[in-house]
Amino acid sequence: MNASTIMLFLVIVAGNIFAFGLFVSPVQTFRRILRNRSTEQFSGLPYIYALLNCLICMWYGTPFISSDNLLVLTVNSVGAVFQLVYIILFIIYGEKPTKVRMLGLLLAVLVLFAIIVAGSLQIVDFQTRWMVVGLLSCASLISMFASPLFIINLVIQTKSVEYMPFYLSLSTFLMSTSFFLYGLLNSDAFIYVPNGIGTILGIVQLVLYFYYDKSSREDSKEPLIVSYE
């Protein structure tokens, strides 16, 4: 076993661990939903987007589309299961409009995924099929990684990290880095390009977190009543 094979194996193991950490990060939210038996004001849309992304990337990782992409296949298979469970909980505990909307969106995602699978299998040339599904997975990943830009802007405006959980940002950064290295080792631009973008955005989030978290702590040390003597 050469050095590159060992490195690839370690990246696969690390990627699965970090991805699992990312997938379980909403657990606290769903504990609250289960406890209150209501989805309250939480939005289920991120889980719909995440499910579609996981399904497309899972399909890309199968031998029908690309070879030697075990990490992509395993991680996104597990991720799809987690997102499906979260969506089902929204359907169970949401108000009637939420139930209807989430059920409709879930069906739309499944139909779209079925169209992608059936359509790509109609492409006889393997290289062309790989290119088409690869572009779809790359676009899906980039759109998912672009979503934290709103949070980054909010943190800068409010100078507070209240709405940017540290462990979620850390898990995103670690998983993106693992996939970026995996893509480089596999020479797969459809993996390392979007995850390279995700790694950079992850670094930005962590830098902002430590900067504004430190500023908040320093402000809290100032006396509540200032004496002018």
PDB file of C-alpha atoms in Angstrom, residues 8 64 100 125 127 142 198 204-205 221:
ATOM      1  CA  LEU A   8      -6.908   8.529   0.356  1.00  0.00           C
ATOM      2  CA  PHE A  64     -23.117   4.169 -13.044  1.00  0.00           C
ATOM      3  CA  VAL A 100     -48.836  20.251   2.720  1.00  0.00           C
ATOM      4  CA  ASP A 125     -21.466   7.504 -23.648  1.00  0.00           C
ATOM      5  CA  GLN A 127     -17.826  10.186 -20.322  1.00  0.00           C
ATOM      6  CA  ILE A 142     -21.900  25.470  -4.968  1.00  0.00           C
ATOM      7  CA  GLY A 198     -16.771  25.522   0.730  1.00  0.00           C
ATOM      8  CA  VAL A 204     -14.214  32.963   6.616  1.00  0.00           C
ATOM      9  CA  GLN A 205     -16.971  31.822   8.992  1.00  0.00           C
ATOM     10  CA  LYS A 221     -16.027  42.831  30.622  1.00  0.00           C
TER      11      LYS A 221
END
